[in-house]
Each structure stands twice: as C-alpha cells, then as structure tokens.
Amino acid sequence: MKTIKSILPKAAIIFLIFTLLCGVLYTGVVTGFAQLIFPDKVNGSIIEVDGKKYGCELLGQQYTDDGHMWGRIMNIDVSTFKDKNGKTLMYASPSNLSPASEEYKALVKERVEKLRAADPDMDETAIPVDLVTYSGSGLDPHISPAAAEYQVARIAKANDMTQDEVRTIIDKCTGGRFLGVFGEKTVNVLKVNLMLDGILK
C-alpha cells in the first residue's frame, strides 16, 4: 500500500509539469500568437494617433455638445472612486432601474426633451430607442445607424459641414453584421467624433 510520503513527490512533479505547460508555455504561446495577429485588440483596442491615446473603441465616452455625436445614456459615478492623489475618477456601470419604474420613465423623458431641444430639425421624427435607454454595460460604444442619422442635421450645422459630409464619416465608422448574418449594423460614436475633430482620417 502506497503511503502519502511516496505519493507526494510524484504529485508535486505532475503539478509542476502542468503548471509549466498550462500556466507558462500555453499562455505564452497564445499571447504571443495574439500579439502577432491581433496586436490592437490584445492591447485594449486603444485608438492612438501620433502617440496620443484617445480612448478604447470598445468603451463609450460621453459627449453632450452640439458638434459631436451623442451615444447611449451612461450611468456615470464621479463620487465613489478616487486615485492615489485624491483625484476623482469617473466610473460607469449598468443601470439597475426597472424599465417599469417611475425613475426610469423620468430619465427617458428627460433624454427625449434634450434630444428634441438639440435636434429641432427632427421634431417630427421618432427618436431611436437606443438614444434614450441604457445599454447592458452602461459603456456601450455603439449606436444604431438610425440613431446616428437622427443627429446628422445638428452635427452638420454645428461643424459648418454638409449633411452628406457627416454621413460619409458615419459610413466610415459603421460596422456590418458578424459574418454578414448575425447582429445588426452599428456606428462607433468615438470614431465618428474623432473624425469630426480631424483627429482620425
């Protein structure tokens, strides 16, 4: 009958082998391969121009001025977290509000009023639902083409551009369905705004 003392050395060797294989070798190969094939995605999908980082294309940023495209509502907290120097950090999270709650209803109403005021040329047009609701993450970087189109007149007027020029930018920042079948077309808000600012070409 084998004793614990006789089993432990073998178990330790097996543990060490699998740690090296799965924890070091496999991880290193996968990471290296990913860095080679998808370097932008592996490093956070950061939009960087001339050495300056403008944000991650997978995380939304809040824009509220007339000259930029607005994304989905963000649940932003600027009171909970601070860095080591005491500087306030912005944090966003999903909303826990029920769609049937009065608070959620008031939030949607407020957003509708802001959009109507900012986009008076679209007064008779129904507001796309993604412009007045939270995303699941609270940091969704995309909106629908309909939500982007709703804002074209305002953006064009604020930037002294034609509406077709704005639509050309939106088209460049529109992603298609996965494999041409799954999901819907989406517009990346950050990319549109960086192109409006002349940062991205």
Short mmCIF file of C-alpha atoms in Angstrom, two decimals:
data_model
loop_
_atom_site.label_atom_id
_atom_site.label_comp_id
_atom_site.label_asym_id
_atom_site.label_seq_id
_atom_site.Cartn_x
_atom_site.Cartn_y
_atom_site.Cartn_z
CA MET A 1 0.00 0.00 0.00
CA LYS A 2 1.38 3.35 -1.05
CA THR A 3 1.94 5.94 1.63
CA ILE A 4 1.35 9.69 1.39
CA LYS A 5 5.11 10.23 1.55
CA SER A 6 5.63 8.11 -1.56
CA ILE A 7 2.80 9.83 -3.49
CA LEU A 8 3.66 13.46 -2.69
CA PRO A 9 6.89 13.70 -4.74
CA LYS A 10 5.13 12.35 -7.86
CA ALA A 11 2.16 14.64 -7.31
CA ALA A 12 4.50 17.61 -6.92
CA ILE A 13 6.28 16.74 -10.17
CA ILE A 14 2.98 16.38 -12.05
CA PHE A 15 1.77 19.67 -10.58
CA LEU A 16 4.98 21.40 -11.68
CA ILE A 17 4.77 19.94 -15.20
CA PHE A 18 1.18 21.03 -15.72
CA THR A 19 1.90 24.45 -14.25
CA LEU A 20 4.69 24.95 -16.76
CA LEU A 21 2.65 23.54 -19.66
CA CYS A 22 -0.68 25.26 -18.96
CA GLY A 23 0.35 28.29 -16.96
CA VAL A 24 3.53 29.32 -18.74
CA LEU A 25 4.03 27.63 -22.11
CA TYR A 26 0.41 27.62 -23.31
CA THR A 27 -0.25 31.16 -22.06
CA GLY A 28 2.96 32.44 -23.62
CA VAL A 29 2.22 30.84 -27.00
CA VAL A 30 -1.37 32.09 -27.11
CA THR A 31 -0.38 35.60 -26.00
CA GLY A 32 2.48 35.76 -28.49
CA PHE A 33 0.28 34.49 -31.32
CA ALA A 34 -2.44 37.03 -30.45
CA GLN A 35 0.12 39.86 -30.31
CA LEU A 36 1.30 38.85 -33.77
CA ILE A 37 -2.12 38.50 -35.41
CA PHE A 38 -4.35 40.92 -33.44
CA PRO A 39 -2.00 43.44 -31.73
CA ASP A 40 -4.60 46.21 -31.47
CA LYS A 41 -7.23 44.01 -29.85
CA VAL A 42 -4.78 42.31 -27.46
CA ASN A 43 -3.60 45.71 -26.21
CA GLY A 44 -7.09 47.02 -25.45
CA SER A 45 -8.30 48.31 -28.84
CA ILE A 46 -6.90 51.73 -27.95
CA ILE A 47 -7.30 54.48 -30.55
CA GLU A 48 -3.90 56.15 -30.73
CA VAL A 49 -2.90 58.91 -33.14
CA ASP A 50 0.61 60.42 -33.26
CA GLY A 51 1.46 58.85 -29.90
CA LYS A 52 -1.61 60.21 -28.11
CA LYS A 53 -4.27 57.84 -26.79
CA TYR A 54 -7.87 58.97 -27.24
CA GLY A 55 -9.74 56.04 -25.74
CA CYS A 56 -10.79 52.48 -26.31
CA GLU A 57 -13.02 51.81 -29.30
CA LEU A 58 -14.89 49.25 -27.17
CA LEU A 59 -15.87 51.70 -24.40
CA GLY A 60 -18.26 54.60 -24.77
CA GLN A 61 -17.39 58.20 -23.93
CA GLN A 62 -19.90 60.86 -23.05
CA TYR A 63 -20.48 63.74 -25.48
CA THR A 64 -23.19 66.32 -24.87
CA ASP A 65 -22.30 69.28 -27.12
CA ASP A 66 -23.99 70.04 -30.44
CA GLY A 67 -20.87 69.48 -32.53
CA HIS A 68 -20.43 65.84 -31.60
CA MET A 69 -22.46 62.67 -31.89
CA TRP A 70 -24.19 61.53 -28.73
CA GLY A 71 -24.02 57.92 -27.64
CA ARG A 72 -26.26 55.95 -25.35
CA ILE A 73 -27.09 57.11 -21.84
CA MET A 74 -24.22 56.37 -19.46
CA ASN A 75 -24.68 55.61 -15.76
CA ILE A 76 -21.74 57.68 -14.52
CA ASP A 77 -20.50 57.86 -10.94
CA VAL A 78 -17.98 60.57 -10.03
CA SER A 79 -18.30 60.35 -6.25
CA THR A 80 -17.20 56.82 -5.31
CA PHE A 81 -13.65 56.34 -6.52
CA LYS A 82 -10.50 58.47 -6.25
CA ASP A 83 -6.92 57.79 -7.36
CA LYS A 84 -3.89 57.76 -5.02
CA ASN A 85 -3.61 61.55 -5.40
CA GLY A 86 -7.23 62.11 -4.38
CA LYS A 87 -8.36 62.93 -7.91
CA THR A 88 -11.93 61.91 -8.69
CA LEU A 89 -12.24 59.00 -11.10
CA MET A 90 -15.18 58.51 -13.42
CA TYR A 91 -16.87 55.14 -13.14
CA ALA A 92 -19.77 53.79 -15.18
CA SER A 93 -21.94 50.77 -14.58
CA PRO A 94 -25.16 49.17 -15.80
CA SER A 95 -28.42 50.61 -14.54
CA ASN A 96 -30.39 48.57 -12.04
CA LEU A 97 -33.55 50.56 -12.70
CA SER A 98 -36.60 48.63 -13.79
CA PRO A 99 -37.98 49.73 -17.18
CA ALA A 100 -41.35 49.94 -15.41
CA SER A 101 -40.11 52.28 -12.66
CA GLU A 102 -41.06 55.94 -12.41
CA GLU A 103 -37.38 56.87 -12.10
CA TYR A 104 -36.56 55.17 -15.41
CA LYS A 105 -39.59 56.79 -17.04
CA ALA A 106 -38.41 60.23 -15.85
CA LEU A 107 -34.89 59.54 -17.15
CA VAL A 108 -36.16 58.62 -20.61
CA LYS A 109 -38.44 61.68 -20.66
CA GLU A 110 -35.50 63.94 -19.74
CA ARG A 111 -33.36 62.45 -22.51
CA VAL A 112 -36.18 62.86 -25.06
CA GLU A 113 -36.52 66.52 -24.13
CA LYS A 114 -32.75 67.07 -24.50
CA LEU A 115 -32.74 65.43 -27.93
CA ARG A 116 -35.77 67.38 -29.10
CA ALA A 117 -34.14 70.63 -27.98
CA ALA A 118 -30.78 69.77 -29.55
CA ASP A 119 -32.24 68.44 -32.81
CA PRO A 120 -35.18 70.73 -33.64
CA ASP A 121 -34.97 69.79 -37.33
CA MET A 122 -36.02 66.26 -36.37
CA ASP A 123 -39.12 67.33 -34.45
CA GLU A 124 -41.48 65.08 -36.41
CA THR A 125 -39.10 62.11 -36.45
CA ALA A 126 -39.37 59.33 -33.91
CA ILE A 127 -36.30 59.16 -31.65
CA PRO A 128 -34.47 55.81 -31.96
CA VAL A 129 -34.82 53.87 -28.73
CA ASP A 130 -31.09 53.39 -28.19
CA LEU A 131 -30.64 57.15 -27.74
CA VAL A 132 -32.92 57.20 -24.70
CA THR A 133 -32.06 53.92 -22.96
CA TYR A 134 -29.07 52.41 -21.16
CA SER A 135 -27.04 49.63 -22.67
CA GLY A 136 -26.40 46.45 -20.70
CA SER A 137 -22.87 47.55 -19.81
CA GLY A 138 -23.51 51.24 -19.29
CA LEU A 139 -20.49 51.88 -21.54
CA ASP A 140 -21.73 50.81 -24.96
CA PRO A 141 -19.57 52.48 -27.66
CA HIS A 142 -22.07 51.94 -30.46
CA ILE A 143 -25.43 53.23 -31.60
CA SER A 144 -27.66 52.16 -34.46
CA PRO A 145 -27.40 53.78 -37.92
CA ALA A 146 -30.88 55.23 -37.30
CA ALA A 147 -29.65 56.90 -34.08
CA ALA A 148 -26.66 58.32 -35.95
CA GLU A 149 -28.86 59.59 -38.78
CA TYR A 150 -31.14 61.32 -36.28
CA GLN A 151 -28.23 63.58 -35.28
CA VAL A 152 -26.86 64.41 -38.75
CA ALA A 153 -28.59 67.79 -39.17
CA ARG A 154 -27.40 69.10 -35.79
CA ILE A 155 -23.83 67.90 -36.24
CA ALA A 156 -23.60 69.33 -39.76
CA LYS A 157 -24.90 72.72 -38.65
CA ALA A 158 -22.60 72.92 -35.60
CA ASN A 159 -19.50 72.00 -37.61
CA ASP A 160 -20.35 74.04 -40.72
CA MET A 161 -20.46 70.86 -42.79
CA THR A 162 -22.94 69.46 -45.26
CA GLN A 163 -25.14 66.62 -44.13
CA ASP A 164 -23.59 64.39 -46.79
CA GLU A 165 -20.13 65.06 -45.33
CA VAL A 166 -21.36 63.95 -41.93
CA ARG A 167 -22.99 60.86 -43.44
CA THR A 168 -19.71 59.97 -45.16
CA ILE A 169 -17.97 59.98 -41.77
CA ILE A 170 -20.75 57.87 -40.26
CA ASP A 171 -20.43 55.35 -43.09
CA LYS A 172 -16.69 55.01 -42.42
CA CYS A 173 -17.42 54.26 -38.76
CA THR A 174 -20.24 51.79 -39.39
CA GLY A 175 -19.58 48.12 -38.78
CA GLY A 176 -21.52 45.36 -40.50
CA ARG A 177 -23.16 42.21 -39.18
CA PHE A 178 -20.92 39.44 -37.87
CA LEU A 179 -20.27 37.05 -40.76
CA GLY A 180 -22.80 39.13 -42.68
CA VAL A 181 -25.67 37.45 -40.83
CA PHE A 182 -25.58 37.87 -37.05
CA GLY A 183 -26.42 41.06 -35.17
CA GLU A 184 -27.09 44.49 -36.58
CA LYS A 185 -25.04 47.27 -38.17
CA THR A 186 -23.59 49.64 -35.57
CA VAL A 187 -21.88 53.04 -35.55
CA ASN A 188 -18.87 53.65 -33.30
CA VAL A 189 -19.55 57.02 -31.63
CA LEU A 190 -15.97 57.72 -30.51
CA LYS A 191 -14.58 57.14 -34.00
CA VAL A 192 -17.19 59.44 -35.53
CA ASN A 193 -16.33 62.22 -33.08
CA LEU A 194 -12.59 61.83 -33.59
CA MET A 195 -13.15 62.12 -37.33
CA LEU A 196 -15.32 65.20 -36.81
CA ASP A 197 -12.43 66.71 -34.84
CA GLY A 198 -10.00 65.88 -37.63
CA ILE A 199 -8.04 63.50 -35.41
CA LEU A 200 -8.89 60.36 -37.31
CA LYS A 201 -8.90 60.39 -41.11
#
